[in-house]
Structures are given as C-alpha cells and as structure tokens.
Short mmCIF file of C-alpha atoms and ligand atoms in Angstrom, two decimals:
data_model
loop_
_atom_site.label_atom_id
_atom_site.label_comp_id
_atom_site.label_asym_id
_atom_site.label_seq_id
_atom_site.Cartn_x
_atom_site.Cartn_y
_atom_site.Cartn_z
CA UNK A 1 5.13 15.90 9.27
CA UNK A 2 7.29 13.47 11.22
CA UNK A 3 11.26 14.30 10.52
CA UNK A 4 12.49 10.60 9.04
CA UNK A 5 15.88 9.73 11.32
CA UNK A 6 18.53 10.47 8.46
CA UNK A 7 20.18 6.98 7.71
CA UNK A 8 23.52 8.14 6.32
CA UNK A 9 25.92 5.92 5.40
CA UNK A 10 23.59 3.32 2.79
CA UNK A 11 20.65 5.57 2.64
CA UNK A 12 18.65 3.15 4.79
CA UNK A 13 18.93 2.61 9.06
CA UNK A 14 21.37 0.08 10.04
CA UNK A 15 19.94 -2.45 12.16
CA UNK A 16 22.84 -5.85 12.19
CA UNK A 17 26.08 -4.62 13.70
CA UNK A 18 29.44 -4.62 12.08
CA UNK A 19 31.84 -7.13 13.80
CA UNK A 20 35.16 -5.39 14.49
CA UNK A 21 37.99 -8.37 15.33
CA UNK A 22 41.17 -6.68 17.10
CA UNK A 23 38.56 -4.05 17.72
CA UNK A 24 40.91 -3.30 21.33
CA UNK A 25 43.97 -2.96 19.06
CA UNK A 26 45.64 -0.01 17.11
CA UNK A 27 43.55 0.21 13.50
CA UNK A 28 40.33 -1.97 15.17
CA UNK A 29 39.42 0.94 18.34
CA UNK A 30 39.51 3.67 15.96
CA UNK A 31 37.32 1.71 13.22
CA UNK A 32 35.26 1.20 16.53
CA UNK A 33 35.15 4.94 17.70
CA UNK A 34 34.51 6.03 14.01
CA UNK A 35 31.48 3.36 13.57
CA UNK A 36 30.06 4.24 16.42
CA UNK A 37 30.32 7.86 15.32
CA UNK A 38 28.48 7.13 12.37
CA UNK A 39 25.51 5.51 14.45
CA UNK A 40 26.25 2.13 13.54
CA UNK A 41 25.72 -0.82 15.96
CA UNK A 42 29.52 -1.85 16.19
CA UNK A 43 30.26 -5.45 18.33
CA UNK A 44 33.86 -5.82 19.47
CA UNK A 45 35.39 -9.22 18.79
CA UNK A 46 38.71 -9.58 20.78
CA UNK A 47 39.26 -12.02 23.68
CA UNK A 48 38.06 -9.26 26.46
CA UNK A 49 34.51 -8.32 24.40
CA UNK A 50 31.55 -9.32 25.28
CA UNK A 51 30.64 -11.81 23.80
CA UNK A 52 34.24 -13.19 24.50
CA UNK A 53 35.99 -13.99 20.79
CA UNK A 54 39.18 -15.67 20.69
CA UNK A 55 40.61 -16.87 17.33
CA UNK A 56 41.83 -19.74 18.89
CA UNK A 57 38.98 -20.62 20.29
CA UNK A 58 36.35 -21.55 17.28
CA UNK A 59 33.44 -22.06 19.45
CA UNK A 60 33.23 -18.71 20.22
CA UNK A 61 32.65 -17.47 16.32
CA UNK A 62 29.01 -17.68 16.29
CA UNK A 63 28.13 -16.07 19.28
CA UNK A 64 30.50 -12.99 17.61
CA UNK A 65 28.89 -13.32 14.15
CA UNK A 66 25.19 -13.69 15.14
CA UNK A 67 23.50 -10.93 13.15
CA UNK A 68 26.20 -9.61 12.01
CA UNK A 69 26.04 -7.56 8.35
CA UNK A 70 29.68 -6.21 7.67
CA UNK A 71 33.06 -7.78 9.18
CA UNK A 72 36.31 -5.95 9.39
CA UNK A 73 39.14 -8.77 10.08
CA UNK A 74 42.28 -8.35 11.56
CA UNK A 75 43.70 -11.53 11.37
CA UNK A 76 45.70 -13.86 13.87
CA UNK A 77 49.08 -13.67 12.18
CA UNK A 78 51.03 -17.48 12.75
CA UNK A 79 47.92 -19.29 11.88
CA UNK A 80 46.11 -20.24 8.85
CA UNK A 81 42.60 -19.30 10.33
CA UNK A 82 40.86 -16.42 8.30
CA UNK A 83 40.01 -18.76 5.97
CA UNK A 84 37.79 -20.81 8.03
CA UNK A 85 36.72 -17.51 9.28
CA UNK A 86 35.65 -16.06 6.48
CA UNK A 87 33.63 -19.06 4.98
CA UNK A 88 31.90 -19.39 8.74
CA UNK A 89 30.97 -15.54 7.49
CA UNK A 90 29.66 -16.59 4.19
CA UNK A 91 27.23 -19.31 6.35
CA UNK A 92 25.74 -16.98 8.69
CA UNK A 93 25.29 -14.57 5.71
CA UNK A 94 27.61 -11.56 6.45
CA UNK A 95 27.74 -9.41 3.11
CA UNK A 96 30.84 -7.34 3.82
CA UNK A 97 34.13 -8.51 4.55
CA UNK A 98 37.19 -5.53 5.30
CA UNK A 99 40.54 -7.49 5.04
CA UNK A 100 43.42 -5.59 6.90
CA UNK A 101 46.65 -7.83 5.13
CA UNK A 102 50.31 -6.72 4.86
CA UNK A 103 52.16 -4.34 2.66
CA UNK A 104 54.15 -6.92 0.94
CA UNK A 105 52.35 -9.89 0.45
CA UNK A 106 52.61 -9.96 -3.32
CA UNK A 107 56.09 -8.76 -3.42
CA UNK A 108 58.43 -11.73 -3.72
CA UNK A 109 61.16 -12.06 -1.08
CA UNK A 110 59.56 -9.46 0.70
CA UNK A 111 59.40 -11.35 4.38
CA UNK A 112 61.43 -14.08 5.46
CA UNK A 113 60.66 -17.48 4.51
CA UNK A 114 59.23 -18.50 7.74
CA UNK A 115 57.10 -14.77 8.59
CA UNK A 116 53.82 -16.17 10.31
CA UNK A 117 52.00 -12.91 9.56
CA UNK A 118 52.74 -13.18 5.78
CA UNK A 119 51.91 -16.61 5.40
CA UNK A 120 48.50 -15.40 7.45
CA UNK A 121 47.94 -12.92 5.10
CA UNK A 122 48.34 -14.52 1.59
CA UNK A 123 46.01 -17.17 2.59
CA UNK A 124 43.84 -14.76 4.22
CA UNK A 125 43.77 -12.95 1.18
CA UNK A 126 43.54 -15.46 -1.34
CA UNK A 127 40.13 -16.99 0.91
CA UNK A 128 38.88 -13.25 1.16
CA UNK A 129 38.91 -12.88 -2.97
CA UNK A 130 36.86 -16.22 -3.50
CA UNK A 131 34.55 -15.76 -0.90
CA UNK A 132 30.43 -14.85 -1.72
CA UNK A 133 30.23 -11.75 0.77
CA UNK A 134 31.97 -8.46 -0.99
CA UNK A 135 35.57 -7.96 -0.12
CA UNK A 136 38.12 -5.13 0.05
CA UNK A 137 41.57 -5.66 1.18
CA UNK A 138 44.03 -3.19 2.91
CA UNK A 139 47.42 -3.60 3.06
CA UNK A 140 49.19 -1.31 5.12
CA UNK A 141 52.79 0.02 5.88
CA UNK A 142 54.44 -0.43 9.07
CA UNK A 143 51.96 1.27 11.67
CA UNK A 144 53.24 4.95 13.19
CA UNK A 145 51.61 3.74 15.99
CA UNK A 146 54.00 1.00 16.89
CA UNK A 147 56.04 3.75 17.94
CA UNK A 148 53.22 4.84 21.02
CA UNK A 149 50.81 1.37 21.86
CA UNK A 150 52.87 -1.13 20.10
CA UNK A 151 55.91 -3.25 19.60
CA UNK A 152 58.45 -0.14 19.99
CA UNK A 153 56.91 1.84 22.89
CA UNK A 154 58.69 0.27 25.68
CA UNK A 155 62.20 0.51 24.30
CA UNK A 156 61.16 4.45 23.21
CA UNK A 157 60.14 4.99 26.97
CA UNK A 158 63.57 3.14 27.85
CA UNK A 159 65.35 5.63 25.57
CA UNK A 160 66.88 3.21 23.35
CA UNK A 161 65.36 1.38 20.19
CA UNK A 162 67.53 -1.92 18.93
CA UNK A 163 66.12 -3.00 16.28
CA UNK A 164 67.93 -5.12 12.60
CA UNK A 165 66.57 -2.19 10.49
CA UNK A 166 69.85 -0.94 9.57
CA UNK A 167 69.43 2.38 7.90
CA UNK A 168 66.58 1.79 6.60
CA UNK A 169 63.40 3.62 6.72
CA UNK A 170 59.96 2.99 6.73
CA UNK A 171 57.05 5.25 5.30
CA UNK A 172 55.21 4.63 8.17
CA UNK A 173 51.16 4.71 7.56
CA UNK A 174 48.57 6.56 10.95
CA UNK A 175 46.22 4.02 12.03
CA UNK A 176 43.95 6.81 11.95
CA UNK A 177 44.42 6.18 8.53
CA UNK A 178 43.58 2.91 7.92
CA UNK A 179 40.83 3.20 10.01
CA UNK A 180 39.56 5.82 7.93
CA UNK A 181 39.76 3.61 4.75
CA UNK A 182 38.37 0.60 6.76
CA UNK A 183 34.80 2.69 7.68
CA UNK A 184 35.21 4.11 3.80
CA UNK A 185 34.82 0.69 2.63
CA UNK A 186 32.57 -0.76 5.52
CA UNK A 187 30.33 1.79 4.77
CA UNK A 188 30.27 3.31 1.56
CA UNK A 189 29.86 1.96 -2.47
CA UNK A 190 32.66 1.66 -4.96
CA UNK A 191 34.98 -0.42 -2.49
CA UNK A 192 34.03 -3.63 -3.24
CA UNK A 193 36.94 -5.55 -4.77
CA UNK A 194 39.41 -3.03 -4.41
CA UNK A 195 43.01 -3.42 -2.75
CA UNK A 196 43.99 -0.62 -0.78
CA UNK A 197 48.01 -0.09 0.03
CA UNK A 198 48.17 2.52 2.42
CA UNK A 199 51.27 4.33 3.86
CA UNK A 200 52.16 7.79 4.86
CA UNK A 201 53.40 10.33 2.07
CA UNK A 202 57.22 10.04 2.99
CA UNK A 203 59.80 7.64 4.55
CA UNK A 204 61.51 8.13 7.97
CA UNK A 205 64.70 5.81 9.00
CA UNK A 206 64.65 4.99 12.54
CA UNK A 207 66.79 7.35 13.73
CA UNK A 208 64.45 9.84 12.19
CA UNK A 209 61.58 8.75 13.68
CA UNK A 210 62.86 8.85 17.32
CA UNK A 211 64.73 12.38 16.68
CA UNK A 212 61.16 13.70 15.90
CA UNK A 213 59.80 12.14 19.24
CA UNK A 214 62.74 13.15 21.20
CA UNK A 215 62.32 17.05 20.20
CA UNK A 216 58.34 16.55 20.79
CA UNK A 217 58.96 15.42 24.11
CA UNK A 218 62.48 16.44 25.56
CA UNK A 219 62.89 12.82 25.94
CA UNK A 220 66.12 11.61 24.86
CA UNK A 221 65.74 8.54 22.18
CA UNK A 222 67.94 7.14 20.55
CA UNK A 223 68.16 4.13 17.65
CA UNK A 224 70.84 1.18 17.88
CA UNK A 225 71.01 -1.12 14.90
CA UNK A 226 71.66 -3.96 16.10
CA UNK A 227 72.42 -7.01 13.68
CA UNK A 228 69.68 -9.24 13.39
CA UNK A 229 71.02 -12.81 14.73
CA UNK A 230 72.50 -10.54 17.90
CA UNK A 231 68.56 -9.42 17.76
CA UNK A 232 67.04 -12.72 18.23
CA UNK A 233 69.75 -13.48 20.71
CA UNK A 234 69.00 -10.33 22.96
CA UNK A 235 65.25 -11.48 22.37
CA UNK A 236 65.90 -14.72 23.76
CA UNK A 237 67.83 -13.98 26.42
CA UNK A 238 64.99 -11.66 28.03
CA UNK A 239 63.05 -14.87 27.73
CA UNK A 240 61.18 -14.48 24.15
CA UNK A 241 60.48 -18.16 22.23
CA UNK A 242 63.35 -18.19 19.27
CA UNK A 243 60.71 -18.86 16.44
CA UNK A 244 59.09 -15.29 18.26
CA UNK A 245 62.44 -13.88 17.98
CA UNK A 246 63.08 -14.69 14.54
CA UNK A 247 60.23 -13.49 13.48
CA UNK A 248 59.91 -10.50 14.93
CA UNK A 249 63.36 -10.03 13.10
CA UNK A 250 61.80 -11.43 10.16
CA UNK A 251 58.73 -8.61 9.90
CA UNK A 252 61.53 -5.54 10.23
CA UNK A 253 64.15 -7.30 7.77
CA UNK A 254 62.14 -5.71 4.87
CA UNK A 255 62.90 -2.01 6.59
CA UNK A 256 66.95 -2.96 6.29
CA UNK A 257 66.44 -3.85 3.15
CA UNK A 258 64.61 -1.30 1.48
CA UNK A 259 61.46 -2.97 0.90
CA UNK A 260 59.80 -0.79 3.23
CA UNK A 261 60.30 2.88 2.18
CA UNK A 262 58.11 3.65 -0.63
CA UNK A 263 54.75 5.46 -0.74
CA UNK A 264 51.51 3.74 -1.43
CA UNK A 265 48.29 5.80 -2.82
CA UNK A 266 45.54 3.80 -1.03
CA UNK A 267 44.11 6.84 1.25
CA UNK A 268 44.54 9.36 -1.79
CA UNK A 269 42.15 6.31 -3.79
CA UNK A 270 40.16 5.32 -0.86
CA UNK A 271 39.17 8.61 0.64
CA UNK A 272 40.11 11.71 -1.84
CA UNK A 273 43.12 13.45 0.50
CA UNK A 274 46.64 12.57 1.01
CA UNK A 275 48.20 10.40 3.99
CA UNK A 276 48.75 12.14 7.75
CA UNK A 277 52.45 12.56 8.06
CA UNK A 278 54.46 10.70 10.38
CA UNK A 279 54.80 14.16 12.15
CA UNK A 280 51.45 14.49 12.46
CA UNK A 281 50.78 11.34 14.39
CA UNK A 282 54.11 12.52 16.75
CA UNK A 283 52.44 16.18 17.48
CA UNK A 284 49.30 14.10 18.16
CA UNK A 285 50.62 11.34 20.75
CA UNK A 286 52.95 13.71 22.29
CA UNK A 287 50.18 16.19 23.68
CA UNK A 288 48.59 13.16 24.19
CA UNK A 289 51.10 12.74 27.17
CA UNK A 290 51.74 8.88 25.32
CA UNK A 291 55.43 9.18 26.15
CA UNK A 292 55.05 10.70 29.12
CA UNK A 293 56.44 9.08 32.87
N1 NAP B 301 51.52 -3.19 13.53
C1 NAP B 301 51.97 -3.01 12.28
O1 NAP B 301 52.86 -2.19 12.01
C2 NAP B 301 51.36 -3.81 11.16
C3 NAP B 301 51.72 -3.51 9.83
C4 NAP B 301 51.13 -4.24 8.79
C5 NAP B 301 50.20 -5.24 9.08
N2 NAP B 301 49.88 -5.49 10.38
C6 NAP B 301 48.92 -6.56 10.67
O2 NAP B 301 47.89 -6.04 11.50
C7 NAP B 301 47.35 -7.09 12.28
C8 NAP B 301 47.23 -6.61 13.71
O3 NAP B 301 48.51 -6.53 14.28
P1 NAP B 301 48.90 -5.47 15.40
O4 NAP B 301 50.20 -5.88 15.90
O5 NAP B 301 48.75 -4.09 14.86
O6 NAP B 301 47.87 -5.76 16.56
P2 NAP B 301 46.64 -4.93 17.11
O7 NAP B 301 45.53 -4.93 16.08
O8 NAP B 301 47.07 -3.62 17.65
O9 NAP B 301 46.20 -5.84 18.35
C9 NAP B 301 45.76 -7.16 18.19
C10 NAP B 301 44.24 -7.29 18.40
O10 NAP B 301 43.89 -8.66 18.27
C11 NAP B 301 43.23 -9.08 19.46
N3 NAP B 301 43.64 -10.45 19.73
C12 NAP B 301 44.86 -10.90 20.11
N4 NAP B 301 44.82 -12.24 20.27
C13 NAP B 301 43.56 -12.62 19.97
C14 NAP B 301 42.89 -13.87 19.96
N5 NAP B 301 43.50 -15.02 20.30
N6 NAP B 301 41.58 -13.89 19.62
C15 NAP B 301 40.92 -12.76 19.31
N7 NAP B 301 41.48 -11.55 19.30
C16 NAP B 301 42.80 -11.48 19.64
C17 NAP B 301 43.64 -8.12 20.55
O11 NAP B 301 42.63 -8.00 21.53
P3 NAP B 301 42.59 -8.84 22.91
O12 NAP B 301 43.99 -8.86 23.44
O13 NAP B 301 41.61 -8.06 23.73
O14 NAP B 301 42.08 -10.21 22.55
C18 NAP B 301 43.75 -6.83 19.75
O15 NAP B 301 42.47 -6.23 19.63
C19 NAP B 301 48.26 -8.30 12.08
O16 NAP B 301 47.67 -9.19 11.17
C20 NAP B 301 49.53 -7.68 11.48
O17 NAP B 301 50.24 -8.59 10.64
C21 NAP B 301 50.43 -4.81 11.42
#
C-alpha cells in the first residue's frame, strides 16, 4: 500500500500558507524557520519579501494575504493599523490570527502616556478579540534578544549601555521563546482565545545582563544609567526625532520603575516546560560569534 505523507500539525496537509509579518525580525524569522520546519508553506510579509508588504503601504495587503489560512502579526507600533489589518483578514477569510502585543498593556500606568507601541497594542488587541477568525494573543517581556540584533547591540559592541533603567531589572523573555508559543498556537488546538504573557523565569538588572555577556565574551561592558530627560537629549543630539527619543525612553521607563521584573507563566501554559534563561540565550549568541569584531 501507498505510505499516506504524515500531515502533522492538524491531522490533514497544509496547502494555504501562514503569513508571518516582521517575519525578518527577532520573534517573526524564528516563527519562520520553525514553520518551515514543520512543512508548512510560510510567506514572509516585511517590506524586503516577496511579495513586498509594507504596513504603510495598504495596497500591498492583498497581494500578502492572498490564500493565506493562519496570520501571525507583529504590529507597526506608532500607528493604529492592526485593526484595519485584521478585519482586511476576516474579508479574505484567514481563520487564525497570532497577536504578538506588549507585556503591560492592561496594567495601568505601565508606559508613558504618549508610548506609540502601547497605544498600538491595546487597539490591536481590543480589534484582535472581536474579530471572526480565532485569536490568541502574546504579550511578551522585554526581548533577550535586544541585547544581540536589537535596540542595545550597538552600544554593547561600543562597551557602554546608557540607558533611564535605573536599577531596575527586566525578566527578559528568548525570542526563541515566543516563537515557540507563536507555532504552538498557529498550529495546534486549545489556543484559541488564550492570552499568553511570556518572560524568562528570573529578572536581571542591566548591569547584570552585560556582566554575563562580558564574562561570555571577554568583552568589557558596562551599564550607565543615565537619567531619562539627559536620555532623550543624548538621543537627539546624535540626530534621533524627540517624539523617537521620548519614546524610546518611554518603553524602558517601566524597567526603572519596577514594572518590568516579574515572571509571567505563558511558555509553562503554552508549551508544558519552563522559560530559557537569560543565560541561556547569552551561552547561545556568544558561540554564535554575535558580539564578536
Ligand atoms: N523588542 C522587544 O523587546 C519587544 C518587547 C515587547 C513587545 N515588542 C513588540 O514587538 C513588535 C516588534 O518589535 P521589534 O522591535 O522586536 O522588531 P522586530 O520584529 O525585530 O523587527 C521589525 C519587523 O517589522 C518589519 N517592518 C518594519 N517596518 C515595516 C513596515 N513599514 N512594513 C512592514 N514590515 C515592517 C521588519 O522587516 P523589514 O525591515 O524587512 O520591513 C521586521 O521584520 C513591536 O510591536 C513591539 O512593540 C517588542
């Protein structure tokens, strides 16, 4: 008898690919590279895909959507436009939508009055609950990987990170992680209206986090807090816009505060196992050669 290709993930072959927006940044590649590990027909929506998708841009959401089954959305933080999003998703009949949000967003005071990814994200949320297609929602923690492809790399490789985070700390969550929950809930039953919080299983200040990369890598890092109007200043003056500045102060202000250091459950709920340490994720980009010259 002819051996029946093993469908996996739904117990059926997957024919309509699952749109991955940000799919070039830190959780969308690995929800990418873990699709495509599963066999499933992933397309890439970020301005350099193919089709070309820009958020900005809303003649290019069709071409992105055509046939498309599941949808994980990483929104465009300043702008009010996953809502429109995810009804164009409900039109073209997409039956899955994966929400990455904001630790946070339900927490009052938690950013600063004028944060551009938190007002992104309530709406985003609130449009993602009333929609038809099913919905899950992850908020994470501050990403351990802003330390090696995002916001803080530069100033690690300059040996100094100045940052208004005071002494706080941050339980900072792997984007292996979320990407992990993301394909759980793309791909899997029992998701469906669930909120996921996800952060690693302990806090590390600052100054913690940059010890452990300096002793990984012999580099020599250190932390400055710097207070956060002399932030936005400094920001300015190496020619950032001041509402960039400010909010760029704005998203670490919870971190000084102590808004930032607890531990969320979502990977224990989403996938059965505890978090990846923050160490884990330094051992891991350091043989990488990430911080290296
Ligand atoms: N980083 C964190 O610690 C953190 C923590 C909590 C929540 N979040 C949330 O996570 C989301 C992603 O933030 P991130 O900083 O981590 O970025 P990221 O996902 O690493 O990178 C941004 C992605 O969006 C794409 N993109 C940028 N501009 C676009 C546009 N105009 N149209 C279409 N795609 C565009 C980029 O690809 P191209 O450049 O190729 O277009 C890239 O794939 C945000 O909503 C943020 O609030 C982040």
């Amino acid at each position: 008898m002819a051996r029946i290709p093993n469908a996996g993930l739904t117990g059926r072959m997957i024919r309509h690919p699952f749109l991955v927006t940000g799919g070039t940044g830190k959780s969308g590649s690995r929800v990418v590279s873990r699709l495509k590990d599963k066999g499933v027909p992933v397309r890439v929506g970020s301005r350099s895909s193919d089709p070309p998708f820009d958020w900005t841009d809303r003649d290019t959401w069709d071409a992105a959507l055509e046939g498309v089954e599941k949808v994980y959305l990483v929104p465009f933080d300043g702008e009010l436009l996953t809502r429109p999003f995810v009804q164009r998703c409900e039109e073209l009949g997409v039956k899955r939508v994966v929400l990455l949000s904001g630790r946070g967003v339900d927490v009052p005071g938690y950013a600063g009055e004028n944060s551009g990814a938190g007002k992104t994200h309530i709406d985003g949320e609130d449009a993602v609950r009333t929609c038809r297609p099913e919905w899950t929602i992850i908020r994470p923690a501050w990403f351990a990987q802003n330390f090696s492809e995002g916001f803080f790399l530069d100033a690690v490789l300059s040996g100094e990170l100045r940052l208004p985070a005071g002494d706080g700390a941050a339980s900072f969550v792997d984007a292996e992680d979320i990407a992990a929950v993301v394909v759980a809930a793309l791909t899997e039953t029992g998701h469906t209206g669930q909120v996921y919080e996800v952060s690693g299983p302990r806090a590390v200040t600052m100054a913690g986090a940059v010890a452990e990369i300096s002793q990984a890598t012999g580099r020599t890092v250190r932390y400055m807090p710097v207070a956060p109007e002399d932030f936005v200043a400094e920001l300015v003056a190496q020619g950032w816009s001041r509402g960039d500045a400010e909010d760029y102060a704005d998203a670490v202000s919870p971190i000084r505060r102590g808004m930032d250091s607890h531990i969320s459950d979502g990977v224990q709920r989403a996938l059965g196992r505890p978090s990846r340490d923050f160490s884990d994720f330094v051992k891991r980009a350091a043989a990488a050669g990430t911080w290296q010259d």
